[in-house]
Coordinates of C-alpha atoms and ligand atoms in Angstrom, one line a residue:
M289 CA -119.4 133.5 -55.7
T290 CA -119.9 135.6 -59.8
R291 CA -120.6 132.5 -62.6
Y292 CA -119.8 133.3 -66.2
I293 CA -121.9 133.4 -69.0
F294 CA -120.2 133.3 -72.5
I295 CA -122.5 134.1 -75.3
T296 CA -120.6 132.7 -78.7
G297 CA -122.1 132.8 -82.2
G298 CA -122.4 131.0 -85.0
V299 CA -123.3 130.5 -88.6
V300 CA -123.4 134.1 -90.1
S301 CA -122.2 137.6 -87.7
S302 CA -124.6 139.7 -86.7
L303 CA -127.1 137.7 -85.7
G304 CA -127.5 140.4 -82.3
K305 CA -125.0 138.8 -79.5
G306 CA -124.8 141.8 -78.6
L307 CA -128.8 142.7 -78.0
A308 CA -128.8 138.7 -76.7
S309 CA -126.3 139.3 -74.3
A310 CA -128.1 143.0 -73.1
A311 CA -131.7 141.9 -72.6
L312 CA -130.5 138.9 -71.4
G313 CA -128.3 140.9 -68.9
A314 CA -131.8 143.5 -68.5
V315 CA -133.7 140.1 -67.6
L316 CA -131.3 138.5 -64.1
Q317 CA -130.9 142.3 -63.2
A318 CA -134.9 142.0 -63.2
R319 CA -135.0 138.9 -60.8
G320 CA -132.6 140.7 -58.8
Y321 CA -129.0 139.3 -59.8
K322 CA -126.1 142.0 -60.0
V323 CA -124.6 142.2 -63.7
R324 CA -122.3 142.7 -65.6
L325 CA -121.3 142.9 -69.6
R326 CA -118.1 141.9 -71.1
K327 CA -117.4 141.9 -74.7
L328 CA -114.0 139.9 -76.6
D329 CA -112.9 141.3 -79.5
P330 CA -110.4 138.1 -81.7
Y331 CA -109.3 141.3 -84.3
L332 CA -105.6 142.9 -84.2
N333 CA -106.9 146.6 -83.7
I334 CA -106.3 147.5 -80.0
D335 CA -109.7 149.1 -80.4
P336 CA -112.5 150.2 -82.8
G337 CA -110.6 154.0 -82.6
T338 CA -109.7 153.9 -85.9
M339 CA -111.7 151.7 -87.9
N340 CA -114.4 153.7 -90.4
P341 CA -117.7 153.4 -88.8
N342 CA -118.8 152.1 -92.4
Q343 CA -116.9 149.0 -91.3
H344 CA -117.1 148.5 -87.6
G345 CA -120.1 150.6 -87.3
E346 CA -120.0 153.2 -83.5
V347 CA -117.7 153.3 -81.8
F348 CA -118.9 153.5 -78.0
V349 CA -116.4 155.3 -75.3
T350 CA -117.1 154.6 -72.1
E351 CA -116.8 156.8 -68.8
D352 CA -113.0 156.4 -68.5
G353 CA -112.7 156.9 -72.2
A354 CA -112.2 153.8 -73.5
E355 CA -113.2 153.9 -77.9
T356 CA -114.7 150.3 -77.2
D357 CA -116.8 148.5 -79.7
L358 CA -121.1 149.8 -79.5
D359 CA -121.9 146.3 -78.2
L360 CA -121.1 148.3 -74.8
G361 CA -124.1 150.7 -75.7
H362 CA -126.3 148.1 -75.7
Y363 CA -125.6 146.9 -72.4
E364 CA -125.4 150.6 -71.1
R365 CA -128.7 150.7 -73.0
F366 CA -130.1 147.7 -71.3
T367 CA -128.9 147.0 -68.1
G368 CA -127.4 151.4 -66.7
V369 CA -124.3 149.8 -65.8
D370 CA -121.2 151.6 -67.0
A371 CA -119.4 149.8 -68.5
Y372 CA -115.3 150.5 -68.4
K373 CA -111.9 149.9 -70.2
G374 CA -112.0 147.1 -68.5
D375 CA -115.0 145.2 -70.2
N376 CA -113.6 146.0 -73.8
V377 CA -110.7 143.8 -74.8
T378 CA -109.7 142.9 -78.3
A379 CA -106.4 140.4 -79.5
G380 CA -104.7 142.8 -80.4
Q381 CA -104.6 144.7 -76.4
I382 CA -104.2 141.2 -75.7
Y383 CA -100.6 140.8 -77.8
S384 CA -99.8 144.0 -77.1
T385 CA -99.6 143.0 -73.2
L386 CA -97.9 140.0 -73.8
L387 CA -95.3 141.6 -76.0
S388 CA -94.6 144.3 -73.7
K389 CA -94.3 141.8 -71.3
E390 CA -91.5 139.9 -73.1
R391 CA -89.8 142.6 -73.8
R392 CA -89.7 142.9 -70.2
G393 CA -88.0 139.7 -69.8
D394 CA -91.4 138.5 -67.5
Y395 CA -91.3 134.8 -69.6
L396 CA -88.0 134.4 -68.0
G397 CA -86.6 133.0 -71.0
G398 CA -89.9 130.7 -71.8
T399 CA -90.8 130.1 -74.8
V400 CA -93.9 132.6 -75.2
Q401 CA -97.4 130.9 -76.4
V402 CA -100.8 131.1 -77.4
I403 CA -101.7 129.0 -75.2
P404 CA -101.4 128.9 -71.9
H405 CA -99.7 132.7 -72.6
V406 CA -102.5 134.1 -74.8
T407 CA -105.2 132.1 -73.1
D408 CA -104.3 133.2 -69.5
L409 CA -104.4 137.1 -70.7
I410 CA -107.7 136.4 -71.7
K411 CA -108.7 134.9 -68.7
E412 CA -107.5 137.2 -66.3
F413 CA -108.7 139.7 -68.1
I414 CA -112.6 137.8 -68.2
T415 CA -112.4 136.9 -64.2
S416 CA -110.3 140.9 -63.9
N417 CA -112.3 142.8 -61.0
T418 CA -115.9 140.9 -61.5
K419 CA -116.0 139.9 -56.7
D420 CA -119.5 140.7 -56.7
E421 CA -121.2 140.2 -59.7
D422 CA -123.9 137.2 -59.5
F423 CA -122.9 137.0 -63.3
V424 CA -121.1 138.3 -66.0
L425 CA -121.8 137.7 -69.3
C426 CA -118.6 137.2 -72.2
E427 CA -119.7 138.1 -75.5
I428 CA -117.2 136.3 -78.0
G429 CA -116.8 138.6 -80.6
G430 CA -117.1 137.4 -84.7
T431 CA -118.6 133.0 -85.4
V432 CA -117.3 129.9 -84.6
G433 CA -114.8 129.0 -86.5
D434 CA -112.6 132.6 -86.7
I435 CA -109.4 131.6 -86.6
E436 CA -108.4 134.4 -85.1
G437 CA -111.7 133.6 -82.4
L438 CA -109.5 130.6 -81.4
P439 CA -107.8 131.3 -78.5
F440 CA -110.9 133.3 -77.1
F441 CA -112.9 129.9 -77.6
E442 CA -110.0 127.5 -76.5
A443 CA -110.3 130.3 -72.7
I444 CA -113.9 130.1 -72.5
R445 CA -113.4 125.9 -72.5
Q446 CA -110.6 126.0 -69.2
L447 CA -112.4 128.1 -67.7
G448 CA -116.1 125.5 -67.8
Y449 CA -113.0 123.5 -66.9
T450 CA -111.2 125.0 -64.3
L451 CA -114.1 126.9 -62.7
G452 CA -116.4 123.6 -63.2
Q453 CA -119.5 123.7 -65.7
D454 CA -122.1 124.9 -62.9
K455 CA -120.1 128.0 -62.4
V456 CA -120.3 128.8 -66.6
C457 CA -122.8 128.5 -68.7
Y458 CA -122.0 128.6 -72.6
I459 CA -124.6 130.3 -74.8
H460 CA -125.0 129.7 -78.5
V461 CA -126.2 132.0 -80.5
T462 CA -127.2 130.7 -84.3
L463 CA -130.0 130.7 -87.1
V464 CA -132.3 129.3 -88.4
P465 CA -133.0 130.1 -92.3
Y466 CA -136.1 130.3 -94.0
I467 CA -135.7 129.0 -97.6
A468 CA -138.5 130.8 -99.3
A469 CA -138.8 128.1 -102.6
A470 CA -139.3 125.1 -100.1
Q471 CA -141.0 127.3 -97.6
E472 CA -139.0 125.8 -94.6
L473 CA -136.6 126.8 -91.9
K474 CA -133.4 125.2 -92.1
T475 CA -132.1 123.5 -88.7
K476 CA -127.7 121.8 -91.2
P477 CA -126.4 125.7 -90.6
T478 CA -127.5 124.6 -86.5
Q479 CA -126.5 121.7 -86.1
H480 CA -123.5 122.7 -88.6
S481 CA -122.3 124.8 -86.2
V482 CA -122.7 123.3 -82.5
K483 CA -120.5 120.5 -84.4
E484 CA -118.0 122.8 -84.6
L485 CA -118.2 124.3 -81.3
R486 CA -117.9 120.9 -79.7
S487 CA -115.1 120.6 -82.0
I488 CA -113.0 123.3 -80.1
G489 CA -114.4 121.7 -76.5
V490 CA -116.9 123.5 -75.7
T491 CA -120.8 121.8 -76.0
P492 CA -122.9 124.8 -75.2
H493 CA -126.0 124.6 -72.6
I494 CA -128.8 126.4 -74.0
L495 CA -128.7 127.2 -77.8
L496 CA -130.8 131.1 -78.7
C497 CA -131.6 130.0 -82.0
R498 CA -132.7 133.2 -84.5
A499 CA -134.3 133.7 -86.8
E500 CA -136.8 135.8 -88.7
R501 CA -140.2 133.6 -88.0
D502 CA -141.4 131.1 -84.8
I503 CA -139.3 128.2 -85.3
P504 CA -142.0 125.4 -84.7
A505 CA -141.4 123.2 -81.7
V506 CA -140.6 120.0 -84.0
E507 CA -138.1 122.0 -85.8
R508 CA -136.5 122.6 -81.9
A509 CA -137.0 118.9 -81.4
K510 CA -135.2 118.6 -84.1
I511 CA -132.2 121.0 -83.2
A512 CA -132.1 118.9 -79.7
L513 CA -131.9 115.3 -80.9
F514 CA -129.2 116.8 -83.3
C515 CA -127.1 118.8 -80.8
N516 CA -127.3 116.5 -77.5
L517 CA -129.4 118.9 -75.6
K518 CA -132.7 119.6 -74.0
E519 CA -135.4 120.3 -76.7
E520 CA -136.3 123.4 -74.1
N521 CA -132.7 124.5 -73.8
V522 CA -133.1 125.2 -78.0
I523 CA -135.0 128.9 -77.5
Q524 CA -136.4 130.5 -80.1
A525 CA -134.9 133.9 -80.5
P526 CA -137.1 135.2 -84.2
D527 CA -136.6 138.8 -85.4
L528 CA -138.7 141.6 -82.8
N529 CA -140.5 144.9 -83.6
T530 CA -138.1 147.3 -81.5
I531 CA -134.3 145.9 -79.3
Y532 CA -136.8 146.4 -76.5
A533 CA -138.8 143.9 -76.4
A534 CA -136.2 141.1 -76.3
P535 CA -135.9 141.4 -72.3
T536 CA -139.9 139.7 -72.1
R537 CA -139.6 138.1 -75.0
Y538 CA -136.2 136.3 -73.9
H539 CA -138.1 135.5 -70.6
A540 CA -141.3 134.4 -72.3
E541 CA -139.3 131.7 -74.2
G542 CA -138.3 130.4 -71.0
L543 CA -134.2 131.7 -71.4
D544 CA -133.5 133.0 -68.1
V545 CA -135.0 130.2 -66.5
Q546 CA -133.1 127.7 -68.7
V547 CA -130.0 129.6 -67.2
L548 CA -131.0 129.6 -63.3
K549 CA -131.8 125.8 -63.9
H550 CA -128.8 125.4 -65.3
F551 CA -126.9 126.6 -62.4
G552 CA -128.7 125.4 -60.2
L553 CA -130.6 128.9 -58.6
Y554 CA -134.3 128.2 -60.5
D555 CA -136.7 128.8 -58.2
A556 CA -140.8 128.3 -59.9
T557 CA -141.7 130.5 -57.2
K558 CA -140.1 133.5 -58.1
Q559 CA -140.7 135.9 -61.2
P560 CA -138.7 138.4 -62.2
N561 CA -140.4 141.9 -62.8
L562 CA -140.4 142.8 -66.3
E563 CA -143.2 145.8 -65.8
N564 CA -140.7 148.7 -67.3
W565 CA -140.1 146.6 -69.8
Q566 CA -143.9 145.9 -71.1
G567 CA -143.6 149.8 -70.4
I568 CA -141.6 150.7 -73.2
V569 CA -142.8 147.6 -75.5
Q570 CA -146.3 149.5 -74.7
S571 CA -145.4 153.6 -75.9
L572 CA -143.2 152.0 -78.9
A573 CA -146.1 151.2 -80.5
S574 CA -148.7 153.3 -79.4
P575 CA -146.8 156.6 -80.0
K576 CA -149.8 159.7 -80.4
H577 CA -147.7 161.9 -82.9
K578 CA -144.7 161.5 -85.7
V579 CA -141.9 163.6 -86.2
S580 CA -139.9 163.3 -89.3
V581 CA -135.8 164.5 -87.7
A582 CA -132.7 164.5 -90.9
I583 CA -129.5 163.5 -89.7
V584 CA -127.5 164.4 -92.5
G585 CA -124.0 162.8 -91.5
K586 CA -121.1 160.9 -93.3
Y587 CA -121.9 156.9 -92.3
T588 CA -125.4 156.9 -93.4
G589 CA -125.8 153.3 -94.9
I590 CA -125.2 151.1 -92.5
G591 CA -128.3 152.2 -89.2
D592 CA -124.6 150.8 -86.4
A593 CA -122.8 153.3 -87.4
Y594 CA -124.5 156.0 -85.2
K595 CA -126.3 153.7 -83.2
S596 CA -127.0 154.8 -79.6
L597 CA -127.8 158.5 -81.7
G598 CA -131.0 156.3 -83.5
E599 CA -131.7 155.1 -79.5
A600 CA -131.7 158.2 -77.7
L601 CA -133.8 159.3 -80.9
S602 CA -136.0 156.5 -80.0
H603 CA -136.0 157.6 -75.9
A604 CA -136.5 160.8 -75.8
G605 CA -139.4 160.1 -78.8
I606 CA -140.7 157.3 -75.3
A607 CA -140.8 160.6 -73.6
N608 CA -142.6 162.5 -75.6
Q609 CA -145.3 160.0 -77.0
V610 CA -143.3 160.6 -80.4
E611 CA -142.4 158.9 -82.6
V612 CA -139.3 159.7 -84.2
D613 CA -138.9 158.5 -88.0
V614 CA -135.2 159.1 -88.6
H615 CA -134.5 160.1 -92.1
W616 CA -130.1 159.1 -92.8
L617 CA -129.3 161.9 -95.7
D618 CA -125.2 162.2 -96.8
A619 CA -124.3 164.8 -96.4
K620 CA -122.9 165.2 -99.8
G621 CA -126.0 165.5 -102.1
F622 CA -126.2 168.8 -100.1
E623 CA -123.2 169.7 -101.8
T624 CA -125.2 169.0 -105.5
R625 CA -128.2 169.9 -105.1
N626 CA -130.9 171.5 -103.4
V627 CA -131.0 172.5 -99.4
A628 CA -135.0 173.0 -99.5
S629 CA -136.3 169.9 -101.7
Q630 CA -134.3 167.4 -99.5
L631 CA -135.6 168.9 -96.2
Q632 CA -138.9 169.7 -97.4
G633 CA -141.2 168.4 -94.4
M634 CA -138.1 167.3 -92.0
D635 CA -139.2 168.9 -88.6
A636 CA -135.4 169.2 -87.7
I637 CA -132.4 168.6 -88.5
L638 CA -129.4 167.3 -87.4
V639 CA -125.9 167.2 -87.6
P640 CA -124.3 164.2 -85.6
G641 CA -120.2 163.9 -84.9
G642 CA -117.2 163.1 -87.8
F643 CA -113.8 163.5 -89.0
G644 CA -112.9 164.5 -91.5
S645 CA -113.4 166.9 -95.0
R646 CA -115.9 164.5 -96.6
G647 CA -119.6 166.5 -97.3
V648 CA -118.4 168.9 -94.6
E649 CA -120.0 171.5 -97.5
G650 CA -123.2 169.5 -97.6
K651 CA -123.4 169.5 -93.1
I652 CA -123.0 174.2 -93.0
A653 CA -125.5 174.2 -95.7
A654 CA -128.2 171.8 -93.9
I655 CA -126.8 173.8 -90.7
K656 CA -128.1 177.8 -92.7
Y657 CA -131.1 175.7 -93.5
A658 CA -132.2 174.9 -89.8
R659 CA -131.1 178.2 -88.7
E660 CA -132.4 180.8 -91.1
N661 CA -135.7 178.8 -91.4
G662 CA -136.5 178.2 -87.4
I663 CA -136.1 174.5 -87.4
P664 CA -134.7 172.5 -84.3
Y665 CA -131.0 172.3 -84.9
L666 CA -128.5 169.9 -83.4
G667 CA -125.6 169.0 -83.6
I668 CA -123.6 167.1 -82.8
C669 CA -119.0 167.3 -82.0
L670 CA -118.4 167.7 -85.3
G671 CA -122.3 169.0 -85.5
M672 CA -121.5 171.9 -83.3
Q673 CA -117.8 172.9 -85.0
L674 CA -120.1 173.6 -87.9
A675 CA -122.9 175.7 -86.6
V676 CA -119.8 177.9 -85.2
I677 CA -117.9 177.7 -88.6
E678 CA -122.0 178.7 -90.2
T679 CA -121.9 181.5 -87.9
A680 CA -118.7 182.5 -88.1
R681 CA -119.0 182.5 -91.9
H682 CA -122.5 183.4 -92.9
L683 CA -123.5 185.9 -89.4
A684 CA -119.9 186.8 -88.4
G685 CA -117.8 188.5 -91.5
M686 CA -115.2 185.6 -91.3
E687 CA -115.7 184.3 -94.6
H688 CA -113.4 182.1 -94.6
A689 CA -114.0 180.9 -91.1
G690 CA -113.2 176.5 -90.8
S691 CA -111.5 173.6 -89.1
S692 CA -107.7 172.8 -89.2
E693 CA -109.0 169.1 -89.9
F694 CA -110.4 169.9 -93.1
D695 CA -107.4 172.0 -94.8
S696 CA -109.8 175.2 -95.7
A697 CA -108.4 176.7 -92.3
D698 CA -108.9 180.3 -92.7
Q699 CA -105.4 181.8 -90.3
G700 CA -107.3 184.9 -88.8
E701 CA -107.0 186.9 -86.6
Y702 CA -105.8 184.1 -83.8
G703 CA -105.3 181.6 -86.2
P704 CA -108.1 178.6 -86.4
L705 CA -111.8 179.3 -85.9
V706 CA -111.1 175.6 -85.1
G707 CA -107.9 173.7 -84.2
L708 CA -106.2 170.7 -83.1
M709 CA -106.9 171.0 -79.7
T710 CA -103.2 170.9 -77.9
E711 CA -103.8 171.3 -74.1
W712 CA -106.4 170.4 -71.9
V713 CA -107.0 169.4 -68.2
S714 CA -108.3 165.2 -66.8
G715 CA -108.5 165.0 -63.6
N716 CA -105.8 166.4 -61.9
A717 CA -103.9 166.8 -64.6
K718 CA -102.8 168.0 -67.8
E719 CA -103.0 166.2 -71.1
K720 CA -101.1 167.5 -74.3
R721 CA -101.3 166.9 -77.8
G722 CA -99.2 167.7 -80.9
S723 CA -100.0 167.0 -84.9
Q724 CA -97.7 165.0 -84.9
D725 CA -99.5 162.5 -82.8
N726 CA -100.5 158.4 -83.0
L727 CA -104.3 158.6 -83.6
G728 CA -105.3 156.5 -81.5
G729 CA -106.3 157.0 -78.4
T730 CA -105.4 160.6 -78.7
M731 CA -108.4 162.1 -78.5
R732 CA -109.5 163.7 -75.8
L733 CA -112.0 160.7 -74.4
G734 CA -114.9 160.2 -72.0
A735 CA -116.1 162.6 -69.2
F736 CA -115.3 165.4 -68.7
P737 CA -117.6 168.4 -66.5
C738 CA -119.3 171.0 -68.2
A739 CA -120.1 174.3 -66.7
I740 CA -123.6 175.9 -67.6
K741 CA -124.5 179.4 -67.6
K742 CA -127.3 180.3 -65.8
G743 CA -130.7 182.0 -68.1
T744 CA -129.9 179.8 -71.1
L745 CA -131.8 177.4 -72.8
A746 CA -128.6 174.4 -71.7
H747 CA -129.4 175.2 -68.1
A748 CA -133.8 175.3 -68.7
I749 CA -132.9 171.9 -70.6
Y750 CA -130.4 170.4 -67.7
G751 CA -131.6 172.0 -65.0
S752 CA -128.5 172.4 -62.8
E753 CA -124.7 174.2 -63.7
N754 CA -122.8 171.0 -63.9
I755 CA -122.7 168.5 -66.4
S756 CA -120.5 166.0 -66.9
E757 CA -121.1 164.4 -70.8
R758 CA -118.6 161.8 -72.6
H759 CA -116.1 163.4 -75.1
R760 CA -114.4 161.8 -78.3
H761 CA -112.8 165.1 -80.8
R762 CA -109.2 166.1 -81.3
Y763 CA -110.4 170.0 -82.4
E764 CA -112.3 172.9 -80.1
V765 CA -113.6 176.5 -81.2
N766 CA -110.7 178.6 -80.5
T767 CA -112.1 180.5 -77.4
A768 CA -110.7 184.0 -79.1
Y769 CA -113.5 184.5 -81.3
I770 CA -116.5 183.5 -78.6
P771 CA -116.8 187.9 -78.5
V772 CA -117.6 188.2 -82.3
L773 CA -119.8 184.9 -82.5
E774 CA -121.5 186.3 -79.4
K775 CA -122.2 189.5 -80.6
A776 CA -123.8 187.4 -84.0
G777 CA -126.3 186.4 -81.2
L778 CA -124.0 182.5 -81.0
Q779 CA -124.3 182.3 -77.3
F780 CA -121.6 180.1 -76.1
S781 CA -123.9 178.7 -72.7
G782 CA -121.0 175.7 -71.6
L783 CA -117.7 175.9 -70.9
S784 CA -115.3 173.3 -69.9
P785 CA -115.2 174.4 -65.7
D786 CA -111.7 176.0 -66.0
G787 CA -113.0 178.5 -69.3
A788 CA -110.4 176.8 -71.6
L789 CA -112.7 174.7 -73.9
P790 CA -116.5 175.6 -75.7
E791 CA -118.8 172.8 -75.1
I792 CA -122.3 174.1 -75.6
A793 CA -124.0 176.8 -78.0
E794 CA -126.7 178.1 -78.7
M795 CA -128.2 180.2 -81.4
K796 CA -130.2 183.1 -79.0
S797 CA -133.0 184.8 -81.5
H798 CA -134.0 180.7 -82.7
P799 CA -136.4 178.6 -80.8
W800 CA -134.2 175.7 -80.4
F801 CA -131.0 175.7 -82.0
V802 CA -127.5 173.7 -80.2
G803 CA -124.8 172.4 -80.8
V804 CA -122.4 170.3 -78.8
Q805 CA -118.8 169.2 -78.5
F806 CA -119.9 166.3 -76.7
H807 CA -121.8 163.1 -77.3
P808 CA -124.7 163.5 -75.3
E809 CA -125.9 160.1 -77.1
L810 CA -123.9 158.1 -75.3
K811 CA -125.5 158.4 -71.9
S812 CA -129.1 158.4 -73.0
K813 CA -131.2 155.4 -71.8
P814 CA -134.6 154.0 -72.5
F815 CA -135.4 154.4 -68.4
A816 CA -133.4 158.0 -68.4
P817 CA -134.3 159.6 -71.5
H818 CA -131.3 162.1 -72.5
P819 CA -132.4 165.9 -71.0
L820 CA -131.2 167.1 -74.7
F821 CA -133.2 164.7 -77.1
K822 CA -135.9 164.8 -74.9
S823 CA -136.3 168.9 -75.4
Y824 CA -135.1 168.3 -78.6
V825 CA -137.7 166.1 -79.9
A826 CA -140.2 167.5 -78.3
A827 CA -139.6 171.3 -80.8
A828 CA -139.6 169.2 -83.1
L829 CA -143.0 168.3 -83.0
A830 CA -143.6 172.3 -81.6
Y831 CA -141.9 173.2 -84.3
K832 CA -144.1 170.6 -87.3
Q833 CA -147.6 171.5 -85.1
Q834 CA -146.7 175.2 -85.7
Q835 CA -146.5 175.1 -89.2
K836 CA -149.7 173.2 -89.3
A837 CA -150.9 176.0 -87.7
A838 CA -149.6 177.8 -90.6
Ligands
LIG1166 N1 -113.1 165.7 -85.9 C1 -113.5 166.2 -85.1 C2 -112.2 166.0 -83.7 O1 -111.7 166.3 -84.0 C3 -115.1 165.7 -84.5 C4 -114.9 164.6 -83.8 C5 -117.3 164.2 -83.6 O2 -117.3 164.8 -84.1 N2 -116.5 163.1 -82.3 O3 -112.8 167.5 -83.4

C-alpha cells in the first residue's frame, strides 16, 4: 500500500525543501522502506531545459532523457533511486496535455476547468506507477500563496480527502528567522504560513522549521499551540555544515518517527541504520589533504547552476580523503586578465558544460594553460568541445577551428570542427534534427552507451570497455578531424558504439587531461563517487604534492 508524503514550503523560497525531501527519503529507506521522490513545479515552462541556470539553477537530466529540476539530483544522490521523466511535472506540461486532450475532443463538449480537469491530471501524475512503493514523497515547488501553485495544493488536498488522512502526510517547511537586533527567533511568519495553507484546505501534520540556529523548545511549543499541532510534530531543521548531515540530524530531531507515527507504522524497537551517513559526515569533517579546483564557467554567480558538479567533486573528495576547495571563476575574466595569475595555486582546472559564446575564449585560454603546465584538466561537454578546439588551434595548425554554436567556426576542409548534430542513434531508432528545430527538449538527451578503447586513461579509470553516461548536447566533434587531432596528441578514447560520435578525448603526453561529451556529475553519489571525478581529484592531489616537492 503506497502512502504519500507531501512537502510544501512557506514564508520564503530556497528553504531546501528538496533536500529535506531527499533526506527524509533516505531515512525511510534506511528503515527498509521503498521510496520514490517526485517534484511538482507550478511554473508554466514545459520543463527547465530552456531556462537560464542563473535563474533556475542546474537542469538535471534523467536516464530517460528528461530535463528536470535540480531537486531530482538531490533525490538520486540521497536515495540512489534513479529518477525518470514521470518524476517531475510542471504546470506547463499539465496544461499542454490538457489542451491537446481538449483539441482531440476528449472532454466531449464539456467545459474544461482548473477543477476538476487540471487537478485530476495533477493527481494522475502523483499516483501513476507507484504500486510497489511504500512511500511516495512529493514536493511542491514554490511557496504557499503563489497563484500558480493553487491547483497543485488543491490536488493534494483532494488526495488527502479521497485516500484518507492516514494515507497522506502533509509536511510544511517554513522559516523561523533570527532577528539579530532583537536577538530573537521569530515564529510569526510560520504561523501566517500555516494559516495560509489551512485557508486552502490543507492542514499540515508536521512542521519542519528551518532556522539559522537551534529553536528552543518554548518557541516550538508556541508554534505548536498556534498552529494546532502536537509539540513533537514541530521539528527544527537548523543549518548544517554539510547537506549530508541532514538524514542523521532529521532522525535525531524525530522527523521519521513522527512520520511513521502519523501513518500508524511506528515500532519503537526498530531504528534506521544510518551508519553509512555518519561515515560520510565524518569523512567530510576529517580530510587528510586539501586541493584547490578552479571551475572556469559562465554561471559562477550562484552555486545552484552547477549543483551536481559541486556534489560530484565533494564525493570524489570523500573517496580520496581530500577536501576539495572549489573556486568558481568567471570565464569572461580570462579573456582580458592574466590567465596565470588567476589560476595561481590551483591544483586542477575544470571547464563545465555550457551554452552560447560568452566566455568561450576565456575558457580556451584556461584549457591551454592547463595543457601547457601539466595541470589536471577535466572538460565536461562544452569543456570537452573547447579542449578539442584548443588542441586543433594550437597543436594541429587549425588556427581558426571553432564551433558552429559560436558563429565563429571556420568552415575547414570537412566543415566546422564542432558542428550541429543532425542525426544519432537512440536505442533502435535514429533521431534526426535540423537547424530550425525548436530549442526545447530537442538535444541529445539522457543515457547513451560509449565504447572505450583499451590501454587508455579512460579505460584505466572506468575499468570497462562499455559504459553508459547521461548527455545533454546539440553539437558534436566532427569525426573527420580525428586523425589530425590524434596526430597532434589528442586521443579519442571513447566513441559512441557506431563510431559516429566522439565521447571521450584525452591528451596522451599530459598527466591527466580528459574531455567528456557527457555529464558524469549527474551519476555521482556520496556512496558511489564517480570514477572520473575520483581519479581527477587524485590527480589534483598528485599534482599538488609534486609541486610542493619541486
Ligand atoms: N553547447 C554545447 C552543445 O550543445 C555543450 C552543451 C553542454 O555543455 N551541455 O553541444
